Amino acid sequence: MLQQANSHLVIATIEARELAEQVEAAAVRLDHLAHHDVLTDLPNRMLLQDRLGQAIELAQRQGRQLAVMFMDLDRFKHINDSLGHAIGDQLLQSVAQRLVGCVRRSDTVSRQGGDEFVLLLSIAHAEDAATSAQKMLEALALPHRIERHDLHISVSIGISIYPDDGQDAETLIKNADVAMYHAKESGRNNYKFFEQQMQDRAVQRQSIEASLRGALERQEFVLYYQPKIQLSSRTIVGVEALIRWQHPEQGLLPPAQFVSIAEDCGLILQIGSWVLREACLQARAWQQAGLPPITVAVNASALEFRAKDFVENMRATLEDIGLEPHYLEIELTESVLMRDAESTDRALHALAELGVKLAIDDFGTGYSSLSYLRRFPIDTLKIDQSFVNQMTRNPDDATIVSAIISMGKSLQKRVIAEGVETAEQYASLLARHCDEGQGYYFGRPMVAQAFAALLQAGLPPMLPDQ
């Protein structure tokens, strides 16, 4: 009887020990899940914050430096959209493995979520961080074999250094994030160290975005108009509508200071629609006032051009205002046209069938193919001002200008030179039989009333150096 009781006791003890071990293992597992990313098994945001806090305390005692790297995959969304999230997840796992292979065991590679990774490295000098970043760029650039696909990716990396760029984990990560966005703006596939002016620009950008959201309702936008001149007769044959923002605190802002922000925060479609309507209304108003009918040109961003209702909205706007389509010209950059040639071809032909004129803006700075120029129903090539600006001083730029003019004439396209500022440039373009010119030499962008007076006079006022 006693032996049987002892046996039950031993069994109960073993079962209790096993249960305790299972509970302990479950607790360890739950703790691991709480501090690690499920997809990549890398430390997550919570564990990174803890490790970074401890590393800062140790670095402070030892007088050492730390590097925090904020990394983002370039155009990762395209992979998810085209190949699916399952492929995208496997790519993230491959990236995680390569990053771990690029650092020491004492360093930390963490996934913040999405396609963002943050790394913590102990370094002796800032140059060590640059060396590590370059090593990561090269490692990640090698093809990632995912199922049947060889995927080529690049990343943008922002780097902050303790103690120079922050004394706590939150500040170091935030500043590395700011530097990463500057790496993207600089062409992607590179790294940038944090600089204080980056943060100043980030704060200014946030302020611009906040004000931008109500600018349309407050009617703070205004259009300026710059004449296009037929060089042989020096008469006004067209005008480009250029948006300006009458900011309540910063004054009149050019598009370079807010258009890219409007694109990033999704406001460009509304703003572009307003520009199109206002320009068409003004062109129709000039005609009704008895002024010579001219073509008004409007710039369209990539987001506007890719919008599914872009052509229909334009058709409806023209019909509503009563402006004949051939008095409207849409200017698109080469980079917009070269993206997804099939859909571009359909959209351009739909615009051409509508009767709207089409121009390639900043021509010569992108990647236009001669076959596309022949295929697309383009009416006008606008020579980028960077070539015009140097053509009287740099023989190479003069050769490029001549080549574009000759090519345009061979393809039966009108050619406009942008950025004409001097009588010497005007004479040089005229000698090369360029069709039209646009720039400060013929007139700066001006309000509608001032342009109406210029159009009434028929000839642009030349600058004093004529």
CSV table of C-alpha atoms in Angstrom, one decimal:
chain,number,residue,atom,x,y,z
A,1,MET,CA,0.0,0.0,0.0
A,2,LEU,CA,2.8,2.4,1.0
A,3,GLN,CA,4.7,1.4,-2.2
A,4,GLN,CA,1.7,2.2,-4.3
A,5,ALA,CA,1.3,5.6,-2.6
A,6,ASN,CA,4.9,6.4,-3.2
A,7,SER,CA,4.5,5.5,-6.8
A,8,HIS,CA,1.6,7.9,-7.2
A,9,LEU,CA,3.6,10.6,-5.5
A,10,VAL,CA,6.5,10.1,-7.9
A,11,ILE,CA,4.1,10.2,-10.9
A,12,ALA,CA,2.5,13.4,-9.5
A,13,THR,CA,5.8,15.0,-9.0
A,14,ILE,CA,6.9,14.2,-12.5
A,15,GLU,CA,3.7,15.5,-13.9
A,16,ALA,CA,4.0,18.7,-11.9
A,17,ARG,CA,7.5,19.1,-13.1
A,18,GLU,CA,6.5,18.6,-16.7
A,19,LEU,CA,3.6,21.0,-16.3
A,20,ALA,CA,5.9,23.6,-14.7
A,21,GLU,CA,8.3,23.1,-17.6
A,22,GLN,CA,5.5,23.5,-20.1
A,23,VAL,CA,4.3,26.7,-18.4
A,24,GLU,CA,7.8,28.0,-18.3
A,25,ALA,CA,8.3,27.2,-22.0
A,26,ALA,CA,5.0,28.8,-22.9
A,27,ALA,CA,6.0,31.9,-20.9
A,28,VAL,CA,9.4,32.0,-22.7
A,29,ARG,CA,7.6,31.6,-26.0
A,30,LEU,CA,5.1,34.4,-25.2
A,31,ASP,CA,7.9,36.7,-24.1
A,32,HIS,CA,9.7,36.0,-27.3
A,33,LEU,CA,6.6,36.7,-29.4
A,34,ALA,CA,6.1,39.9,-27.4
A,35,HIS,CA,9.6,41.2,-28.3
A,36,HIS,CA,10.2,39.8,-31.8
A,37,ASP,CA,8.6,40.3,-35.2
A,38,VAL,CA,6.5,37.3,-36.3
A,39,LEU,CA,7.5,37.4,-39.9
A,40,THR,CA,11.3,37.8,-39.6
A,41,ASP,CA,11.9,36.8,-36.0
A,42,LEU,CA,14.0,39.9,-35.6
A,43,PRO,CA,13.7,42.1,-32.5
A,44,ASN,CA,10.6,44.3,-32.7
A,45,ARG,CA,10.2,48.0,-31.8
A,46,MET,CA,9.8,47.2,-28.1
A,47,LEU,CA,13.0,45.2,-27.8
A,48,LEU,CA,14.9,47.7,-29.9
A,49,GLN,CA,13.9,50.5,-27.5
A,50,ASP,CA,15.1,48.4,-24.5
A,51,ARG,CA,18.4,47.5,-26.1
A,52,LEU,CA,19.0,51.0,-27.4
A,53,GLY,CA,18.3,52.4,-23.9
A,54,GLN,CA,20.8,50.0,-22.3
A,55,ALA,CA,23.4,50.7,-25.1
A,56,ILE,CA,23.1,54.5,-24.5
A,57,GLU,CA,23.8,54.0,-20.8
A,58,LEU,CA,26.8,51.8,-21.5
A,59,ALA,CA,28.2,54.2,-24.2
A,60,GLN,CA,27.8,57.1,-21.9
A,61,ARG,CA,29.9,55.4,-19.2
A,62,GLN,CA,32.5,54.2,-21.7
A,63,GLY,CA,32.6,57.4,-23.8
A,64,ARG,CA,31.8,55.5,-26.9
A,65,GLN,CA,29.6,56.2,-29.9
A,66,LEU,CA,26.5,54.4,-31.3
A,67,ALA,CA,25.0,54.4,-34.8
A,68,VAL,CA,21.3,54.1,-35.4
A,69,MET,CA,20.3,53.2,-39.0
A,70,PHE,CA,16.8,53.6,-40.3
A,71,MET,CA,16.4,51.6,-43.4
A,72,ASP,CA,13.5,51.5,-45.9
A,73,LEU,CA,13.1,49.4,-49.1
A,74,ASP,CA,12.8,51.5,-52.2
A,75,ARG,CA,9.5,51.0,-54.1
A,76,PHE,CA,8.6,47.9,-52.1
A,77,LYS,CA,4.9,48.6,-52.7
A,78,HIS,CA,5.4,47.8,-56.4
A,79,ILE,CA,6.5,44.3,-55.5
A,80,ASN,CA,3.4,43.7,-53.3
A,81,ASP,CA,1.1,45.1,-56.0
A,82,SER,CA,2.6,43.2,-58.9
A,83,LEU,CA,3.6,39.8,-57.3
A,84,GLY,CA,1.5,39.6,-54.2
A,85,HIS,CA,2.0,39.9,-50.5
A,86,ALA,CA,3.3,36.3,-50.1
A,87,ILE,CA,6.3,37.1,-52.4
A,88,GLY,CA,6.7,40.4,-50.6
A,89,ASP,CA,6.8,38.6,-47.2
A,90,GLN,CA,9.5,36.2,-48.4
A,91,LEU,CA,11.5,39.1,-49.8
A,92,LEU,CA,11.4,40.8,-46.3
A,93,GLN,CA,12.6,37.6,-44.8
A,94,SER,CA,15.5,37.5,-47.3
A,95,VAL,CA,16.4,41.1,-46.5
A,96,ALA,CA,16.4,40.3,-42.8
A,97,GLN,CA,18.8,37.4,-43.2
A,98,ARG,CA,21.2,39.5,-45.2
A,99,LEU,CA,21.2,42.3,-42.8
A,100,VAL,CA,21.9,40.0,-39.9
A,101,GLY,CA,24.8,38.6,-42.0
A,102,CYS,CA,26.2,42.2,-42.3
A,103,VAL,CA,26.6,43.0,-38.6
A,104,ARG,CA,28.2,41.6,-35.5
A,105,ARG,CA,26.4,39.4,-33.0
A,106,SER,CA,26.5,42.3,-30.5
A,107,ASP,CA,24.6,44.6,-32.9
A,108,THR,CA,20.9,44.6,-33.3
A,109,VAL,CA,18.8,44.3,-36.5
A,110,SER,CA,15.1,45.0,-35.8
A,111,ARG,CA,12.0,45.3,-38.0
A,112,GLN,CA,9.8,48.2,-37.3
A,113,GLY,CA,6.9,47.0,-39.5
A,114,GLY,CA,6.2,47.1,-43.2
A,115,ASP,CA,9.4,47.4,-45.1
A,116,GLU,CA,11.2,49.4,-42.4
A,117,PHE,CA,14.2,48.1,-40.4
A,118,VAL,CA,16.2,49.8,-37.7
A,119,LEU,CA,19.8,48.7,-36.8
A,120,LEU,CA,21.8,49.5,-33.7
A,121,LEU,CA,25.6,49.4,-34.1
A,122,SER,CA,28.4,50.0,-31.6
A,123,ILE,CA,31.1,52.0,-33.4
A,124,ALA,CA,34.4,53.7,-32.8
A,125,HIS,CA,34.0,56.4,-35.4
A,126,ALA,CA,31.3,57.7,-37.7
A,127,GLU,CA,33.2,56.3,-40.7
A,128,ASP,CA,32.5,52.8,-39.3
A,129,ALA,CA,28.8,53.5,-39.8
A,130,ALA,CA,29.4,54.6,-43.4
A,131,THR,CA,31.4,51.4,-44.1
A,132,SER,CA,28.6,49.2,-42.7
A,133,ALA,CA,25.9,51.1,-44.6
A,134,GLN,CA,27.8,50.6,-47.9
A,135,LYS,CA,28.2,46.9,-47.1
A,136,MET,CA,24.5,46.6,-46.6
A,137,LEU,CA,23.7,48.4,-49.8
A,138,GLU,CA,25.9,46.0,-51.7
A,139,ALA,CA,24.6,42.9,-50.0
A,140,LEU,CA,20.9,43.8,-50.6
A,141,ALA,CA,21.5,44.7,-54.2
A,142,LEU,CA,22.4,41.1,-55.1
A,143,PRO,CA,19.4,39.3,-56.6
A,144,HIS,CA,16.9,37.8,-54.1
A,145,ARG,CA,15.7,34.4,-55.4
A,146,ILE,CA,12.0,34.2,-54.4
A,147,GLU,CA,10.2,31.2,-55.9
A,148,ARG,CA,10.6,31.7,-59.6
A,149,HIS,CA,11.6,35.4,-59.4
A,150,ASP,CA,15.0,37.0,-59.2
A,151,LEU,CA,14.1,40.3,-57.4
A,152,HIS,CA,16.4,43.2,-57.5
A,153,ILE,CA,15.9,45.9,-54.8
A,154,SER,CA,17.6,48.9,-53.3
A,155,VAL,CA,17.3,50.6,-50.0
A,156,SER,CA,17.6,54.0,-48.5
A,157,ILE,CA,19.4,54.4,-45.2
A,158,GLY,CA,19.4,57.2,-42.7
A,159,ILE,CA,22.1,57.3,-40.0
A,160,SER,CA,22.1,59.1,-36.6
A,161,ILE,CA,25.1,59.0,-34.2
A,162,TYR,CA,25.0,59.0,-30.4
A,163,PRO,CA,25.7,61.4,-28.7
A,164,ASP,CA,26.0,64.0,-31.5
A,165,ASP,CA,22.5,63.5,-33.0
A,166,GLY,CA,20.5,62.7,-29.8
A,167,GLN,CA,20.8,61.6,-26.2
A,168,ASP,CA,17.8,59.2,-26.1
A,169,ALA,CA,16.4,56.4,-28.1
A,170,GLU,CA,13.4,58.2,-29.5
A,171,THR,CA,15.4,61.2,-30.8
A,172,LEU,CA,18.1,58.9,-32.4
A,173,ILE,CA,15.5,56.9,-34.2
A,174,LYS,CA,13.5,60.0,-35.3
A,175,ASN,CA,16.6,61.7,-36.7
A,176,ALA,CA,17.8,58.5,-38.5
A,177,ASP,CA,14.3,58.4,-40.1
A,178,VAL,CA,14.6,62.0,-41.2
A,179,ALA,CA,18.0,61.3,-42.7
A,180,MET,CA,16.5,58.3,-44.5
A,181,TYR,CA,13.9,60.4,-46.3
A,182,HIS,CA,16.7,62.7,-47.5
A,183,ALA,CA,18.5,59.6,-48.9
A,184,LYS,CA,15.3,58.8,-50.8
A,185,GLU,CA,15.1,62.4,-52.1
A,186,SER,CA,18.7,62.2,-53.2
A,187,GLY,CA,17.9,59.3,-55.6
A,188,ARG,CA,17.5,56.3,-53.3
A,189,ASN,CA,19.9,53.4,-53.0
A,190,ASN,CA,22.2,55.4,-50.8
A,191,TYR,CA,22.7,56.5,-47.2
A,192,LYS,CA,22.7,59.9,-45.5
A,193,PHE,CA,23.9,61.0,-42.1
A,194,PHE,CA,21.6,63.2,-40.1
A,195,GLU,CA,22.2,66.9,-40.2
A,196,GLN,CA,20.3,69.5,-38.1
A,197,GLN,CA,19.1,71.4,-41.2
A,198,MET,CA,17.3,68.1,-42.2
A,199,GLN,CA,15.2,68.4,-39.1
A,200,ASP,CA,14.6,72.1,-39.7
A,201,ARG,CA,13.4,71.3,-43.2
A,202,ALA,CA,11.2,68.4,-41.9
A,203,VAL,CA,9.5,70.8,-39.4
A,204,GLN,CA,9.0,73.3,-42.2
A,205,ARG,CA,7.6,70.6,-44.5
A,206,GLN,CA,5.2,69.5,-41.8
A,207,SER,CA,4.1,73.1,-41.4
A,208,ILE,CA,3.6,73.5,-45.2
A,209,GLU,CA,1.6,70.3,-45.4
A,210,ALA,CA,-0.7,71.4,-42.5
A,211,SER,CA,-1.4,74.8,-44.2
A,212,LEU,CA,-1.7,73.2,-47.6
A,213,ARG,CA,-4.7,71.1,-46.6
A,214,GLY,CA,-7.0,74.1,-46.3
A,215,ALA,CA,-5.4,76.3,-49.0
A,216,LEU,CA,-8.0,75.5,-51.7
A,217,GLU,CA,-11.0,76.2,-49.4
A,218,ARG,CA,-9.3,79.5,-48.4
A,219,GLN,CA,-8.7,80.4,-52.0
A,220,GLU,CA,-5.0,81.0,-51.5
A,221,PHE,CA,-3.9,79.7,-54.9
A,222,VAL,CA,-3.4,81.9,-57.8
A,223,LEU,CA,-2.3,81.4,-61.4
A,224,TYR,CA,0.5,83.3,-63.1
A,225,TYR,CA,1.0,83.4,-66.8
A,226,GLN,CA,4.2,83.3,-68.8
A,227,PRO,CA,4.1,84.1,-72.6
A,228,LYS,CA,5.4,81.8,-75.3
A,229,ILE,CA,6.8,83.6,-78.3
A,230,GLN,CA,7.1,82.7,-81.9
A,231,LEU,CA,10.8,83.5,-82.5
A,232,SER,CA,10.6,84.5,-86.1
A,233,SER,CA,7.8,87.1,-85.6
A,234,ARG,CA,8.3,87.8,-81.9
A,235,THR,CA,4.5,87.5,-81.4
A,236,ILE,CA,2.7,85.8,-78.5
A,237,VAL,CA,1.3,82.5,-79.6
A,238,GLY,CA,0.7,80.8,-76.3
A,239,VAL,CA,1.0,81.0,-72.5
A,240,GLU,CA,1.8,78.6,-69.7
A,241,ALA,CA,-0.3,78.7,-66.5
A,242,LEU,CA,1.9,78.4,-63.4
A,243,ILE,CA,0.5,78.0,-59.9
A,244,ARG,CA,1.6,80.1,-57.0
A,245,TRP,CA,0.5,79.9,-53.3
A,246,GLN,CA,-0.3,83.1,-51.5
A,247,HIS,CA,0.7,81.7,-48.1
A,248,PRO,CA,-0.8,83.7,-45.2
A,249,GLU,CA,2.5,83.9,-43.3
A,250,GLN,CA,5.3,83.1,-45.8
A,251,GLY,CA,4.0,85.2,-48.8
A,252,LEU,CA,3.9,84.1,-52.4
A,253,LEU,CA,5.4,80.6,-52.7
A,254,PRO,CA,6.6,79.0,-56.0
A,255,PRO,CA,5.5,75.5,-56.9
A,256,ALA,CA,8.9,74.0,-56.0
A,257,GLN,CA,8.1,74.7,-52.4
A,258,PHE,CA,4.8,72.9,-52.2
A,259,VAL,CA,3.9,70.7,-55.2
A,260,SER,CA,6.0,67.7,-54.2
A,261,ILE,CA,4.4,67.9,-50.7
A,262,ALA,CA,1.0,68.0,-52.3
A,263,GLU,CA,1.8,64.8,-54.3
A,264,ASP,CA,3.0,63.0,-51.1
A,265,CYS,CA,-0.1,63.9,-49.1
A,266,GLY,CA,-2.6,63.2,-51.9
A,267,LEU,CA,-3.7,66.7,-52.5
A,268,ILE,CA,-2.3,67.1,-56.0
A,269,LEU,CA,-5.4,65.7,-57.7
A,270,GLN,CA,-7.6,68.4,-56.2
A,271,ILE,CA,-5.1,71.2,-56.9
A,272,GLY,CA,-4.4,70.0,-60.4
A,273,SER,CA,-8.2,70.0,-61.1
A,274,TRP,CA,-8.4,73.5,-59.9
A,275,VAL,CA,-5.4,74.7,-62.0
A,276,LEU,CA,-7.0,73.1,-65.1
A,277,ARG,CA,-10.4,74.7,-64.6
A,278,GLU,CA,-8.9,78.2,-63.7
A,279,ALA,CA,-6.6,78.2,-66.7
A,280,CYS,CA,-9.4,77.2,-69.1
A,281,LEU,CA,-11.8,79.8,-67.6
A,282,GLN,CA,-9.1,82.5,-68.0
A,283,ALA,CA,-8.4,81.5,-71.6
A,284,ARG,CA,-12.1,81.6,-72.4
A,285,ALA,CA,-12.4,85.0,-70.7
A,286,TRP,CA,-9.6,86.5,-72.8
A,287,GLN,CA,-11.3,85.2,-75.9
A,288,GLN,CA,-14.7,86.7,-74.8
A,289,ALA,CA,-12.9,90.0,-74.2
A,290,GLY,CA,-11.9,90.1,-77.8
A,291,LEU,CA,-8.2,89.3,-77.3
A,292,PRO,CA,-6.4,87.1,-79.8
A,293,PRO,CA,-7.1,83.4,-79.1
A,294,ILE,CA,-4.0,81.6,-77.9
A,295,THR,CA,-3.1,78.2,-76.5
A,296,VAL,CA,-2.9,77.9,-72.7
A,297,ALA,CA,-0.5,75.2,-71.3
A,298,VAL,CA,-1.1,73.4,-68.0
A,299,ASN,CA,1.4,71.0,-66.3
A,300,ALA,CA,0.1,67.6,-65.3
A,301,SER,CA,1.8,65.5,-62.6
A,302,ALA,CA,2.3,61.7,-62.8
A,303,LEU,CA,-0.5,61.2,-60.3
A,304,GLU,CA,-2.9,63.3,-62.3
A,305,PHE,CA,-2.0,61.7,-65.6
A,306,ARG,CA,-2.4,58.2,-64.1
A,307,ALA,CA,-5.8,58.9,-62.6
A,308,LYS,CA,-8.4,56.8,-64.3
A,309,ASP,CA,-10.8,59.8,-64.8
A,310,PHE,CA,-8.1,62.2,-66.0
A,311,VAL,CA,-9.3,62.4,-69.7
A,312,GLU,CA,-13.0,62.4,-68.8
A,313,ASN,CA,-12.6,65.2,-66.3
A,314,MET,CA,-10.7,67.2,-68.9
A,315,ARG,CA,-13.5,66.6,-71.4
A,316,ALA,CA,-16.1,67.7,-68.9
A,317,THR,CA,-14.2,70.8,-67.9
A,318,LEU,CA,-13.7,72.0,-71.5
A,319,GLU,CA,-17.4,71.4,-72.3
A,320,ASP,CA,-18.6,73.1,-69.2
A,321,ILE,CA,-16.4,76.2,-69.8
A,322,GLY,CA,-16.9,76.2,-73.6
A,323,LEU,CA,-13.2,76.3,-74.5
A,324,GLU,CA,-12.3,74.5,-77.7
A,325,PRO,CA,-9.9,71.6,-76.9
A,326,HIS,CA,-7.1,72.8,-79.3
A,327,TYR,CA,-6.6,75.9,-77.2
A,328,LEU,CA,-5.5,73.7,-74.3
A,329,GLU,CA,-2.0,72.0,-74.1
A,330,ILE,CA,-1.0,69.5,-71.5
A,331,GLU,CA,2.7,69.4,-70.5
A,332,LEU,CA,4.1,66.1,-69.3
A,333,THR,CA,7.7,65.3,-68.3
A,334,GLU,CA,9.7,62.5,-70.0
A,335,SER,CA,9.7,60.4,-66.8
A,336,VAL,CA,5.9,60.4,-66.7
A,337,LEU,CA,5.6,59.3,-70.3
A,338,MET,CA,8.2,56.6,-70.1
A,339,ARG,CA,6.4,54.8,-67.2
A,340,ASP,CA,4.1,52.0,-68.4
A,341,ALA,CA,4.2,52.7,-72.1
A,342,GLU,CA,1.0,50.8,-72.9
A,343,SER,CA,-1.3,52.8,-70.6
A,344,THR,CA,0.6,56.0,-71.5
A,345,ASP,CA,-0.1,55.3,-75.2
A,346,ARG,CA,-3.8,54.8,-74.5
A,347,ALA,CA,-4.1,58.0,-72.4
A,348,LEU,CA,-2.2,60.1,-74.9
A,349,HIS,CA,-4.3,59.0,-77.9
A,350,ALA,CA,-7.5,59.6,-75.9
A,351,LEU,CA,-6.3,63.2,-75.2
A,352,ALA,CA,-5.3,63.6,-78.9
A,353,GLU,CA,-8.7,62.4,-80.0
A,354,LEU,CA,-10.3,64.9,-77.7
A,355,GLY,CA,-8.3,67.6,-79.5
A,356,VAL,CA,-6.0,68.6,-76.7
A,357,LYS,CA,-2.4,69.4,-77.6
A,358,LEU,CA,0.4,67.5,-75.9
A,359,ALA,CA,4.0,68.6,-75.0
A,360,ILE,CA,7.0,67.0,-73.4
A,361,ASP,CA,8.3,69.3,-70.8
A,362,ASP,CA,12.1,69.5,-69.8
A,363,PHE,CA,13.0,67.5,-72.9
A,364,GLY,CA,16.5,66.2,-72.9
A,365,THR,CA,16.8,65.5,-69.2
A,366,GLY,CA,14.9,62.2,-69.2
A,367,TYR,CA,15.0,58.9,-71.1
A,368,SER,CA,12.8,59.4,-74.1
A,369,SER,CA,13.1,56.8,-76.8
A,370,LEU,CA,12.9,57.8,-80.5
A,371,SER,CA,10.4,55.0,-81.1
A,372,TYR,CA,8.2,56.4,-78.4
A,373,LEU,CA,8.4,59.9,-79.9
A,374,ARG,CA,7.2,58.5,-83.2
A,375,ARG,CA,4.5,56.4,-81.5
A,376,PHE,CA,3.1,58.9,-79.1
A,377,PRO,CA,0.9,61.7,-80.5
A,378,ILE,CA,3.1,64.5,-79.1
A,379,ASP,CA,2.8,68.0,-80.6
A,380,THR,CA,5.6,69.8,-78.9
A,381,LEU,CA,9.1,69.3,-77.5
A,382,LYS,CA,10.2,71.8,-74.8
A,383,ILE,CA,14.0,72.0,-74.6
A,384,ASP,CA,15.1,72.1,-71.0
A,385,GLN,CA,16.4,75.4,-69.8
A,386,SER,CA,19.6,73.9,-68.5
A,387,PHE,CA,20.8,73.4,-72.1
A,388,VAL,CA,19.5,76.8,-73.2
A,389,ASN,CA,21.2,78.6,-70.3
A,390,GLN,CA,24.6,77.3,-71.3
A,391,MET,CA,24.3,77.1,-75.1
A,392,THR,CA,26.1,80.3,-75.9
A,393,ARG,CA,29.0,79.3,-73.6
A,394,ASN,CA,29.2,75.6,-73.8
A,395,PRO,CA,29.6,74.0,-77.3
A,396,ASP,CA,28.2,70.6,-76.0
A,397,ASP,CA,25.0,72.3,-74.9
A,398,ALA,CA,24.7,74.1,-78.2
A,399,THR,CA,25.1,70.8,-80.0
A,400,ILE,CA,22.3,69.3,-77.9
A,401,VAL,CA,20.0,72.2,-78.6
A,402,SER,CA,20.7,71.9,-82.3
A,403,ALA,CA,20.1,68.2,-82.3
A,404,ILE,CA,16.7,68.5,-80.5
A,405,ILE,CA,15.6,71.2,-82.9
A,406,SER,CA,16.6,69.1,-85.9
A,407,MET,CA,15.0,66.0,-84.5
A,408,GLY,CA,11.8,67.9,-83.7
A,409,LYS,CA,11.5,69.2,-87.2
A,410,SER,CA,12.2,65.7,-88.7
A,411,LEU,CA,9.4,64.3,-86.6
A,412,GLN,CA,7.1,67.3,-87.4
A,413,LYS,CA,7.0,68.5,-83.8
A,414,ARG,CA,7.0,72.1,-82.6
A,415,VAL,CA,10.1,72.9,-80.6
A,416,ILE,CA,10.1,75.5,-77.7
A,417,ALA,CA,13.2,76.6,-75.9
A,418,GLU,CA,12.6,77.2,-72.2
A,419,GLY,CA,14.6,79.6,-70.0
A,420,VAL,CA,15.5,82.2,-72.7
A,421,GLU,CA,17.1,85.1,-70.8
A,422,THR,CA,19.4,87.0,-73.1
A,423,ALA,CA,19.4,88.5,-76.6
A,424,GLU,CA,22.4,86.3,-77.4
A,425,GLN,CA,20.4,83.1,-76.6
A,426,TYR,CA,17.4,84.4,-78.6
A,427,ALA,CA,19.6,85.1,-81.6
A,428,SER,CA,21.3,81.7,-81.4
A,429,LEU,CA,17.9,79.9,-81.2
A,430,LEU,CA,16.5,82.0,-84.1
A,431,ALA,CA,19.6,81.1,-86.2
A,432,ARG,CA,18.9,77.4,-85.5
A,433,HIS,CA,15.3,77.8,-86.6
A,434,CYS,CA,13.7,77.0,-83.2
A,435,ASP,CA,10.0,77.6,-83.4
A,436,GLU,CA,9.2,79.2,-80.1
A,437,GLY,CA,10.8,80.6,-76.9
A,438,GLN,CA,9.8,81.1,-73.3
A,439,GLY,CA,11.7,82.8,-70.5
A,440,TYR,CA,12.5,86.0,-68.7
A,441,TYR,CA,13.8,87.7,-71.9
A,442,PHE,CA,10.2,87.7,-73.2
A,443,GLY,CA,8.4,88.1,-69.9
A,444,ARG,CA,8.3,86.8,-66.4
A,445,PRO,CA,5.2,85.0,-65.1
A,446,MET,CA,2.6,87.6,-64.4
A,447,VAL,CA,-1.0,87.9,-63.1
A,448,ALA,CA,-3.9,87.5,-65.6
A,449,GLN,CA,-4.6,91.2,-65.9
A,450,ALA,CA,-1.0,92.0,-66.8
A,451,PHE,CA,-0.8,89.3,-69.4
A,452,ALA,CA,-4.1,90.5,-70.9
A,453,ALA,CA,-2.4,93.9,-71.4
A,454,LEU,CA,0.6,92.2,-73.0
A,455,LEU,CA,-1.6,90.2,-75.3
A,456,GLN,CA,-3.4,93.3,-76.3
A,457,ALA,CA,-0.2,94.9,-77.3
A,458,GLY,CA,0.8,91.9,-79.4
A,459,LEU,CA,4.5,92.1,-78.8
A,460,PRO,CA,6.4,91.2,-75.6
A,461,PRO,CA,8.6,93.8,-73.9
A,462,MET,CA,12.2,92.8,-74.4
A,463,LEU,CA,14.7,93.0,-71.5
A,464,PRO,CA,17.1,96.0,-71.6
A,465,ASP,CA,20.0,93.8,-72.9
A,466,GLN,CA,18.4,93.3,-76.4
